[in-house]
mmCIF file of C-alpha atoms (C1' of nucleotides) in Angstrom:
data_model
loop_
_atom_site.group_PDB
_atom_site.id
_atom_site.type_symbol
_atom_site.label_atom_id
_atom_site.label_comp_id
_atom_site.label_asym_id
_atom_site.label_seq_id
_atom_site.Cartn_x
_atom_site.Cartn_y
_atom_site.Cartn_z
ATOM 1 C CA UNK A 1 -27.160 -25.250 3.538
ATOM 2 C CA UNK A 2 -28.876 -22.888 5.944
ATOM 3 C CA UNK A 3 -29.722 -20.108 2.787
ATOM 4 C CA UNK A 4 -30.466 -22.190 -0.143
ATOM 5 C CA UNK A 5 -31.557 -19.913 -2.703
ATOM 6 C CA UNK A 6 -30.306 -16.379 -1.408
ATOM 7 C CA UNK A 7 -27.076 -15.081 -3.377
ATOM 8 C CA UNK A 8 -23.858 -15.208 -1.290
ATOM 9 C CA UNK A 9 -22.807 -12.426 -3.445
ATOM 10 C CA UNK A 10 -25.781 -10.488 -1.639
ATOM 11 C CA UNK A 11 -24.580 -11.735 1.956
ATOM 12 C CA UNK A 12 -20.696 -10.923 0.839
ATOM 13 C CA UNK A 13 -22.185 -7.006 -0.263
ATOM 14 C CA UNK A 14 -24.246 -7.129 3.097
ATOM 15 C CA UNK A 15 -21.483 -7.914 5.024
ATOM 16 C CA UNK A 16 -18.901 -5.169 3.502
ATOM 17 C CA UNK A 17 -21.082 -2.059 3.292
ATOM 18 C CA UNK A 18 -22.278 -2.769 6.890
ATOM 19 C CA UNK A 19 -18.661 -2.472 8.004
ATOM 20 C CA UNK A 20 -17.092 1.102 8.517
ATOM 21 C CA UNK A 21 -13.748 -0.673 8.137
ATOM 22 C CA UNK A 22 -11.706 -1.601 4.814
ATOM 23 C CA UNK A 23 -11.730 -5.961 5.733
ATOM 24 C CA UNK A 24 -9.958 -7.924 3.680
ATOM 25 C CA UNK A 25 -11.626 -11.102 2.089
ATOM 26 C CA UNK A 26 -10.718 -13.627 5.086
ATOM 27 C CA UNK A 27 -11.871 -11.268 7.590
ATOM 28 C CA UNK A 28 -15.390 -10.453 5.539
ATOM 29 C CA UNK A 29 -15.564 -14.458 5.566
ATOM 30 C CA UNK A 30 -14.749 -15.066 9.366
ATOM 31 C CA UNK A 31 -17.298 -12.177 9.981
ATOM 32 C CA UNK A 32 -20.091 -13.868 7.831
ATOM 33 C CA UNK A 33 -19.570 -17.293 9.471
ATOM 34 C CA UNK A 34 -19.533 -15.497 12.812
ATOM 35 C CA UNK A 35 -23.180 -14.364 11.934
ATOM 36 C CA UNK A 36 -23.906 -17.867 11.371
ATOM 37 C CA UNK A 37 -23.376 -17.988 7.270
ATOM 38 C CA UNK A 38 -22.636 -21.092 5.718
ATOM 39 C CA UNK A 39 -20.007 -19.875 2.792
ATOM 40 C CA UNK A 40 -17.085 -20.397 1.578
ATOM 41 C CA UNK A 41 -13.527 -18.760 1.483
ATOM 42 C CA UNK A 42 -13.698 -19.092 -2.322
ATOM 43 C CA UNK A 43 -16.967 -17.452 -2.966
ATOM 44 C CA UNK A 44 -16.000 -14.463 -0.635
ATOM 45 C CA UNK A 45 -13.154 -13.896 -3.459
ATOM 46 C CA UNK A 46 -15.841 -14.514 -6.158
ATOM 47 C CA UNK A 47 -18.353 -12.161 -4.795
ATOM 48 C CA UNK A 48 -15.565 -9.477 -4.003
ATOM 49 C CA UNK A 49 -14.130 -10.053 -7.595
ATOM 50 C CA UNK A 50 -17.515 -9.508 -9.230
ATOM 51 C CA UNK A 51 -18.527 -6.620 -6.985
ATOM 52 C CA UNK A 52 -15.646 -4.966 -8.442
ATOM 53 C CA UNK A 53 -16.350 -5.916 -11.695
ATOM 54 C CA UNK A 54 -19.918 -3.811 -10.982
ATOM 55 C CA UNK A 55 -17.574 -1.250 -9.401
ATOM 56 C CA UNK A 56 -19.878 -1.890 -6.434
ATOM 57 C CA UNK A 57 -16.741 -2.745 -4.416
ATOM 58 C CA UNK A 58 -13.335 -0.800 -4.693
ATOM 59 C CA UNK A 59 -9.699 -3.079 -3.913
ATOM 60 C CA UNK A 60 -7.365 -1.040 -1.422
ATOM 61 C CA UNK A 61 -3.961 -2.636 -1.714
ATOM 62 C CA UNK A 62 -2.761 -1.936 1.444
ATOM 63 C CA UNK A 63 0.536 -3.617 2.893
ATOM 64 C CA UNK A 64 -0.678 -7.367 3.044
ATOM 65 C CA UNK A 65 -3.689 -8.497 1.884
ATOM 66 C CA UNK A 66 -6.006 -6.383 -0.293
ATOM 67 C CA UNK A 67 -8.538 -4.777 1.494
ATOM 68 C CA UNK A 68 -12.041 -3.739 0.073
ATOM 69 C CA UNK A 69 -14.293 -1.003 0.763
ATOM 70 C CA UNK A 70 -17.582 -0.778 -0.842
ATOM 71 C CA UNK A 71 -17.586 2.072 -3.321
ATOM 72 C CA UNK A 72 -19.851 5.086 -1.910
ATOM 73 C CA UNK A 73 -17.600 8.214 -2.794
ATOM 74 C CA UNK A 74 -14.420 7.991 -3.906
ATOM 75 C CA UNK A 75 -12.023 8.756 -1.110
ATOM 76 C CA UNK A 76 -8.378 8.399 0.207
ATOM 77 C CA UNK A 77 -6.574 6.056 2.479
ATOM 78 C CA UNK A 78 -4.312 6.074 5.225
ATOM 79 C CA UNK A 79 -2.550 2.742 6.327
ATOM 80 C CA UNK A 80 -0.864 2.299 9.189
ATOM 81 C CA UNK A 81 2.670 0.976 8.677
ATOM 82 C CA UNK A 82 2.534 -0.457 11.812
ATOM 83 C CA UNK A 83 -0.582 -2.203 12.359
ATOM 84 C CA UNK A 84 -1.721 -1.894 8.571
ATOM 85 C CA UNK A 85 -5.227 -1.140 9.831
ATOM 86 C CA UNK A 86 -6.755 1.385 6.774
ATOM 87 C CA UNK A 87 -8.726 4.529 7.670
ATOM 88 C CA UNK A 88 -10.464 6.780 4.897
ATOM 89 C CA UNK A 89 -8.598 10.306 4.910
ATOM 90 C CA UNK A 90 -10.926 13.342 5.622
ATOM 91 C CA UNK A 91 -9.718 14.474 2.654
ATOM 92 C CA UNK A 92 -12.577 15.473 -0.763
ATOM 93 C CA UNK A 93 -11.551 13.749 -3.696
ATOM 94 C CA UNK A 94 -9.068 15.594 -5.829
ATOM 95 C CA UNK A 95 -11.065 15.654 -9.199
ATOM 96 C CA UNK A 96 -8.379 18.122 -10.623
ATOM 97 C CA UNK A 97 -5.803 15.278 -10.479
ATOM 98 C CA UNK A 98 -7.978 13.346 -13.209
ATOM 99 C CA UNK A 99 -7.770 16.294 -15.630
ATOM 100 C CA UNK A 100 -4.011 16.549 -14.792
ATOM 101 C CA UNK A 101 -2.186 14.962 -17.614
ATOM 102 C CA UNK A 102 0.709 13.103 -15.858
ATOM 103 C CA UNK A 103 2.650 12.119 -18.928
ATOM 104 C CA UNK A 104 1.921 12.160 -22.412
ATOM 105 C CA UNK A 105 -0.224 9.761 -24.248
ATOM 106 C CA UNK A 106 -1.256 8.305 -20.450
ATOM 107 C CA UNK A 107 -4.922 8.771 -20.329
ATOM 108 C CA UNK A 108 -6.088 9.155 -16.405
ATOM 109 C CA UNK A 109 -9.245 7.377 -15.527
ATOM 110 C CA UNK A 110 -9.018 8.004 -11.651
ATOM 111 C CA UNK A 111 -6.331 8.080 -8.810
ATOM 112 C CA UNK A 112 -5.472 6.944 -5.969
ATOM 113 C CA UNK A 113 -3.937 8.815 -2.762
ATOM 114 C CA UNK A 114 -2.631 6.398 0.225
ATOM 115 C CA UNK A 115 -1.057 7.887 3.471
ATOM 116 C CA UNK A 116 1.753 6.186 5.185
ATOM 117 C CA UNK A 117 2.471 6.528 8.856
ATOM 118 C CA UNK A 118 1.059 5.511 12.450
ATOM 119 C CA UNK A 119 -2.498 5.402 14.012
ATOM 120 C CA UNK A 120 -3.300 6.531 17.111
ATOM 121 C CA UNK A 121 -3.597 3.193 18.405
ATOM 122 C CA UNK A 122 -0.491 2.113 17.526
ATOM 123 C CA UNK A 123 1.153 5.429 18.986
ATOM 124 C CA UNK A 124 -0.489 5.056 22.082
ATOM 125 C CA UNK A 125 1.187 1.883 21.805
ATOM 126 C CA UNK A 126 4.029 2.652 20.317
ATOM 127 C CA UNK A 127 4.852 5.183 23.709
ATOM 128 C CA UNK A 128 4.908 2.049 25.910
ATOM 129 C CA UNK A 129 7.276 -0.363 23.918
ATOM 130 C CA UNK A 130 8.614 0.776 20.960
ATOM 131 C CA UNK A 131 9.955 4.606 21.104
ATOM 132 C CA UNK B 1 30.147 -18.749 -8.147
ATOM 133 C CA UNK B 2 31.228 -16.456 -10.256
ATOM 134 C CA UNK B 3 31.845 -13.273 -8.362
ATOM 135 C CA UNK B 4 32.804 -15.003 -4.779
ATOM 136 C CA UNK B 5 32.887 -12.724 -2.038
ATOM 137 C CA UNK B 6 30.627 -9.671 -3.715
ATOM 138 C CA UNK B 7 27.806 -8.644 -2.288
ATOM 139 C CA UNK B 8 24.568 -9.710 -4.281
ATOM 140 C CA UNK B 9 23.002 -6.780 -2.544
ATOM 141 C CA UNK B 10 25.164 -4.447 -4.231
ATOM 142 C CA UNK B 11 24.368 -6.214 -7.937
ATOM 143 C CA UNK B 12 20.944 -5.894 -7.085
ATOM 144 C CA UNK B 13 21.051 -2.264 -6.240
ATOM 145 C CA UNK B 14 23.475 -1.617 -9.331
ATOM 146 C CA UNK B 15 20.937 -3.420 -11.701
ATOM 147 C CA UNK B 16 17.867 -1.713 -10.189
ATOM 148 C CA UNK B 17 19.286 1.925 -9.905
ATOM 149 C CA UNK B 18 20.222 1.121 -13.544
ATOM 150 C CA UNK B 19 17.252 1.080 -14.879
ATOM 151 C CA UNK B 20 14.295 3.685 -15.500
ATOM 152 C CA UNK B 21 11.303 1.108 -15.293
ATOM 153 C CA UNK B 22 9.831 -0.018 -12.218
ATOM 154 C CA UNK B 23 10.930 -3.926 -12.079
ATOM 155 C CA UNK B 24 9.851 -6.894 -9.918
ATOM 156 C CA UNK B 25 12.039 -8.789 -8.097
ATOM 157 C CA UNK B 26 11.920 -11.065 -11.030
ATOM 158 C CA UNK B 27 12.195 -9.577 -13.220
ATOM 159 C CA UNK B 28 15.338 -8.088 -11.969
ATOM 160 C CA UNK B 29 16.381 -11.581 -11.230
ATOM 161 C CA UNK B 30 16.452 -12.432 -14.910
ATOM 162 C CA UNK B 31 18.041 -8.910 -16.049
ATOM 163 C CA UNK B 32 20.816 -10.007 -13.555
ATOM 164 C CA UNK B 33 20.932 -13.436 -14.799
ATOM 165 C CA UNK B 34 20.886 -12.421 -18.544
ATOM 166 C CA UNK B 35 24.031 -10.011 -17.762
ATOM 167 C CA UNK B 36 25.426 -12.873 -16.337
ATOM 168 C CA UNK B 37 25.344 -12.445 -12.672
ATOM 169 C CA UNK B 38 25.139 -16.179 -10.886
ATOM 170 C CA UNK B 39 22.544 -14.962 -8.215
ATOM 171 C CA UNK B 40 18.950 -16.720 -7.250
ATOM 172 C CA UNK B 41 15.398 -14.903 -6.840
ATOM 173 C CA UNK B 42 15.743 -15.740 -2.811
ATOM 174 C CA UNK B 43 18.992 -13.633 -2.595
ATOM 175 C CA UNK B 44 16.919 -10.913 -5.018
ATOM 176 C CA UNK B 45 14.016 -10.811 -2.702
ATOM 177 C CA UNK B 46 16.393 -10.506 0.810
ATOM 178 C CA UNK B 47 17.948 -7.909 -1.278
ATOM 179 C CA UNK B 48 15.383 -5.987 -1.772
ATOM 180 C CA UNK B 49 13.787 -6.195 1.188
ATOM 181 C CA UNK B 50 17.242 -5.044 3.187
ATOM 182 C CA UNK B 51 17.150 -2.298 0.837
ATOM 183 C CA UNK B 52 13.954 -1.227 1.626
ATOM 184 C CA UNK B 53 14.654 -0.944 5.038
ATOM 185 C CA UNK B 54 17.261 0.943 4.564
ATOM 186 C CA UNK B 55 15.109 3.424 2.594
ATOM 187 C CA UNK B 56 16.918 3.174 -0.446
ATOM 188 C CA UNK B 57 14.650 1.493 -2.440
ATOM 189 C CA UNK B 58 10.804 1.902 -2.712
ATOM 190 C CA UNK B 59 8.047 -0.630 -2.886
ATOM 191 C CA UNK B 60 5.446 0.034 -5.238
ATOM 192 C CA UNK B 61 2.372 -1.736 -5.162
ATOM 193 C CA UNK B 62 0.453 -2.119 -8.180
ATOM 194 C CA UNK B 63 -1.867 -4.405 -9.730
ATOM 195 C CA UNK B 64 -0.115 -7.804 -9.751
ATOM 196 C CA UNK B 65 3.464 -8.318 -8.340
ATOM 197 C CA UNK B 66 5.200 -5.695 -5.982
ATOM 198 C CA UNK B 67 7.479 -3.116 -8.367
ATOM 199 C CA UNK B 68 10.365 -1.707 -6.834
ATOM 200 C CA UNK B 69 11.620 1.837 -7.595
ATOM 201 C CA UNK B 70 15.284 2.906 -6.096
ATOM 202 C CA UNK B 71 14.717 5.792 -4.199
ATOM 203 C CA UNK B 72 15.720 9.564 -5.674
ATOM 204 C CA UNK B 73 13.402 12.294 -5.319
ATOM 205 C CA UNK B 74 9.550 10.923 -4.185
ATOM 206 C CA UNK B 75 7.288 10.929 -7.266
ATOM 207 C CA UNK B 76 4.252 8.748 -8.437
ATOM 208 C CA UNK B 77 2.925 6.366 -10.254
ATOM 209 C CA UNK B 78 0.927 5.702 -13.217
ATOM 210 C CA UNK B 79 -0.203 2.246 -13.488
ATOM 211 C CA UNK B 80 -1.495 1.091 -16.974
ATOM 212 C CA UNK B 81 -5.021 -0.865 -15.900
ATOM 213 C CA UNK B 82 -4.300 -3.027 -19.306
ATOM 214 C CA UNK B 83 -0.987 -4.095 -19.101
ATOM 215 C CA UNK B 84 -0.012 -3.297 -15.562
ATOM 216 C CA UNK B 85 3.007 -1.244 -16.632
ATOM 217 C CA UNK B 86 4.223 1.357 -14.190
ATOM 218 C CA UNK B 87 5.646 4.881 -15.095
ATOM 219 C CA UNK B 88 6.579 8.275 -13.149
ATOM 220 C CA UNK B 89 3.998 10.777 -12.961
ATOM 221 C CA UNK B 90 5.481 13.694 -14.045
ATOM 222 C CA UNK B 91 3.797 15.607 -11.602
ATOM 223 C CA UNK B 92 5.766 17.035 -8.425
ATOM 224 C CA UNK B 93 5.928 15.323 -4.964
ATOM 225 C CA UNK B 94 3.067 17.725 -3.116
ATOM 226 C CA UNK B 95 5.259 17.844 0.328
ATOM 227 C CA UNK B 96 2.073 20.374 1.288
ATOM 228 C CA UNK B 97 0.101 16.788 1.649
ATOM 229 C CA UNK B 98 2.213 15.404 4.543
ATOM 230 C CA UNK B 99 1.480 18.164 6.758
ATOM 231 C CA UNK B 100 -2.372 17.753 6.055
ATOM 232 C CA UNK B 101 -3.785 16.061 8.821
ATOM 233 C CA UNK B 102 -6.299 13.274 7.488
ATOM 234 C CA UNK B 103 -7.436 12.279 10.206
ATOM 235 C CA UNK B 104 -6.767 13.050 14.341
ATOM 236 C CA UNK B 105 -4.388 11.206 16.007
ATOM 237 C CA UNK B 106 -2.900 9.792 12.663
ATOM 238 C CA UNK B 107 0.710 10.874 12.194
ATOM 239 C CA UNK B 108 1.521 10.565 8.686
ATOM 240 C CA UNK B 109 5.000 10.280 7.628
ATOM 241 C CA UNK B 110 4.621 10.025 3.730
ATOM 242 C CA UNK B 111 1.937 9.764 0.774
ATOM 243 C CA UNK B 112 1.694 7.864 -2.192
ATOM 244 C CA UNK B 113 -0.229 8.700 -5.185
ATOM 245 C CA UNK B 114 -1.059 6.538 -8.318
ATOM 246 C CA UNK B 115 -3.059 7.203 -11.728
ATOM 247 C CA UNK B 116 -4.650 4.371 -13.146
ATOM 248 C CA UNK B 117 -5.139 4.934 -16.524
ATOM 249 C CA UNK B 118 -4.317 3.417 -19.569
ATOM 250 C CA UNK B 119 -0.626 3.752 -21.607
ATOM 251 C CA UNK B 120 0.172 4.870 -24.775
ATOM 252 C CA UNK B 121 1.213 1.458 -25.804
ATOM 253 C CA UNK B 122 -2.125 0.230 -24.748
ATOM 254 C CA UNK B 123 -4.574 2.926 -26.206
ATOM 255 C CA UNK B 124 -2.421 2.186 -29.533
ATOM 256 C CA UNK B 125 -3.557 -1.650 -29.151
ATOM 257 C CA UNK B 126 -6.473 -0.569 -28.276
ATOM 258 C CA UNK B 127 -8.173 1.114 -31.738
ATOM 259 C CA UNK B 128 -7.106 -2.180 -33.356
ATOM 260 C CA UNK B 129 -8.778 -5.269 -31.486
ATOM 261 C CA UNK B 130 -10.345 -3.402 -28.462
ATOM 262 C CA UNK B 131 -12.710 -0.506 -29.172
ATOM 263 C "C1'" DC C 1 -32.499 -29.989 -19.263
ATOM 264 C "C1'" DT C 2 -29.547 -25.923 -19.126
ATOM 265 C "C1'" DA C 3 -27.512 -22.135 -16.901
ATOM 266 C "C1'" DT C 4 -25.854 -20.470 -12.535
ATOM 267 C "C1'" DT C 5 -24.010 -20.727 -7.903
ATOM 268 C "C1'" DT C 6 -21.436 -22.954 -4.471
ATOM 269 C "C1'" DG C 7 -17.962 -25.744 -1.714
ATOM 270 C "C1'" DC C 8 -13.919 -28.124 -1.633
ATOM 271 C "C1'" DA C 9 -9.466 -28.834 -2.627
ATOM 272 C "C1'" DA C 10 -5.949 -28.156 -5.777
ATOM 273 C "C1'" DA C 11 -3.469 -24.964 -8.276
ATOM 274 C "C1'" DC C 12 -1.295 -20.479 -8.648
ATOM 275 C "C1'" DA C 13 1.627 -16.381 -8.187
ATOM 276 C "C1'" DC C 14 4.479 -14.119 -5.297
ATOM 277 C "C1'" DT C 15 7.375 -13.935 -1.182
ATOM 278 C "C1'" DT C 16 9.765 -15.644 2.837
ATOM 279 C "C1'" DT C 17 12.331 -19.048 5.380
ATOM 280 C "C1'" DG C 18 15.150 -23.337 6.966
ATOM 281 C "C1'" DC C 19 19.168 -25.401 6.259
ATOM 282 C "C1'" DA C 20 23.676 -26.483 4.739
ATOM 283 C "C1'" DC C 21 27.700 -24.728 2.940
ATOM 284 C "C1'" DA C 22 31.263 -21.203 1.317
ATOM 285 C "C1'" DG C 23 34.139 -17.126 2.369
ATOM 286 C "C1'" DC C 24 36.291 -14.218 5.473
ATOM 287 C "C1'" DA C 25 37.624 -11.908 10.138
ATOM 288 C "C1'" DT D 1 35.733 -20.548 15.271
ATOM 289 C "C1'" DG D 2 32.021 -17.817 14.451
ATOM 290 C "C1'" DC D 3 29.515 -14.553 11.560
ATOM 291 C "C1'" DT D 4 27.600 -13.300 7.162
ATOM 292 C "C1'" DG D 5 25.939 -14.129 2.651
ATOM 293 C "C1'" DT D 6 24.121 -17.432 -0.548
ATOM 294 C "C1'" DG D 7 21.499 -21.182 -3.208
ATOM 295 C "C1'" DC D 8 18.082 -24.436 -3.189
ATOM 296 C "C1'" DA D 9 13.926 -26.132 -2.100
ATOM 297 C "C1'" DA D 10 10.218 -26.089 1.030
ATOM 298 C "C1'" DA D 11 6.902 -23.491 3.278
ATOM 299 C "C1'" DG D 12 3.775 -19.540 3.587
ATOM 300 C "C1'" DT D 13 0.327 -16.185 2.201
ATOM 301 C "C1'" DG D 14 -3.182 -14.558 -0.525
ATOM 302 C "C1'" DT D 15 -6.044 -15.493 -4.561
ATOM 303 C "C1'" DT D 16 -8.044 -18.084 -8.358
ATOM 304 C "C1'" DT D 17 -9.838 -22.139 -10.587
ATOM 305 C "C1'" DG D 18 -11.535 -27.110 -11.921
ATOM 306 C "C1'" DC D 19 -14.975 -29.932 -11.008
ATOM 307 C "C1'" DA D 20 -18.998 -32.032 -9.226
ATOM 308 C "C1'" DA D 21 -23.206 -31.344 -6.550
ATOM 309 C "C1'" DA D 22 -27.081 -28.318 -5.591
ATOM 310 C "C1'" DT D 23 -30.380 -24.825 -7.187
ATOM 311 C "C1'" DA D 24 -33.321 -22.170 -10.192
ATOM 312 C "C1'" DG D 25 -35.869 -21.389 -14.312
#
DNA sequence: CTATTTGCAAACACTTTGCACAGCA
DNA sequence: TGCTGTGCAAAGTGTTTGCAAATAG
């Protein structure tokens, strides 16, 4: 092995919070083995799934596969129905919502706001084939 | 078969409309079965997924298996972190979100939010064998 | 030695699809 | 006849897990 010793978990986190995108856990493995990591598929998932365990790492469930962002502040989505890329919104963090008592007896620990629609890049697209 | 001829489509949409919870495709498959309906989870599943193309039914993604939700008047979701239950927000659709702009060149068509939180039924459990 | 981490492949849970057949225009 | 809808089982996708080998203390 060509890091004997060193944590994957560390390489997964390295990988993720280098990354302004929201990968998913194949694409945070293709990216480490493009770097020249020797890991595995499986301990992607078992880094990710402790990370967010920590709450070092937040799940996005997007359209397909969940995506994961590493948690700095919390933030909101948009997903691209299209492409299903994710983008953070440039939208603050509601904090109002989690005092907002959405039913009775429910007790809020956090929320979640996702935006549906199209990306520029698919739009751009979109003009060309698909109107 | 016992209802030759009928649409599944339709019992699927009857038996999902019916109902206030926020079901899985299984789980509607085995309310339909149990009411005797002769149907299989494939035809559930194409039925569900023509009806949310159609826009008359509403995917909701939550912790484990996709929920559907027929579509009435756009609400949200709480989703119990314990037990994965899903309920309505009682809290109304903010239609003043889809004319934010999140982000430039990103043309949003809808929004989605979700609580996490945990239930009544699960706070209850809770005291006993939780704390 | 014991506890932890990892890779591999198998197992899983959920969803979609290929194919053959039934019903109807 | 040809099109649509359906069931069944197989295939697919994404994720988790069992187990043995490697590593660290």
């Amino acid at each position: 092995m060509s890091n004997p010793g060193k944590e994957k978990k560390a390489l997964v986190w390295e990988a993720l919070s280098s990354r302004k995108d929201h990968p998913t856990a194949a694409e945070l493995y293709l990216s480490l083995r493009e770097t020249g990591q020797e890991i595995s598929l499986a301990t992607v998932y078992r880094a990710l799934r402790s990370l967010a365990e920590e709450g070092r790492v937040r799940e996005v469930q997007g359209i397909g596969a969940d995506r994961f962002d590493p948690v700095r502040v919390p933030h909101y989505h948009l997903v691209c129905t299209r492409c299903h890329r994710v983008y953070d919104a440039e939208l603050p963090y509601q904090e109002a919502l989690d005092a907002f008592q959405p039913r009775v007896g429910f007790k809020v620990l956090g929320h979640e706001v996702t935006f549906f629609g199209v990306c520029s890049l698919c739009s751009d697209a979109k003009e060309a084939h698909d109107g």
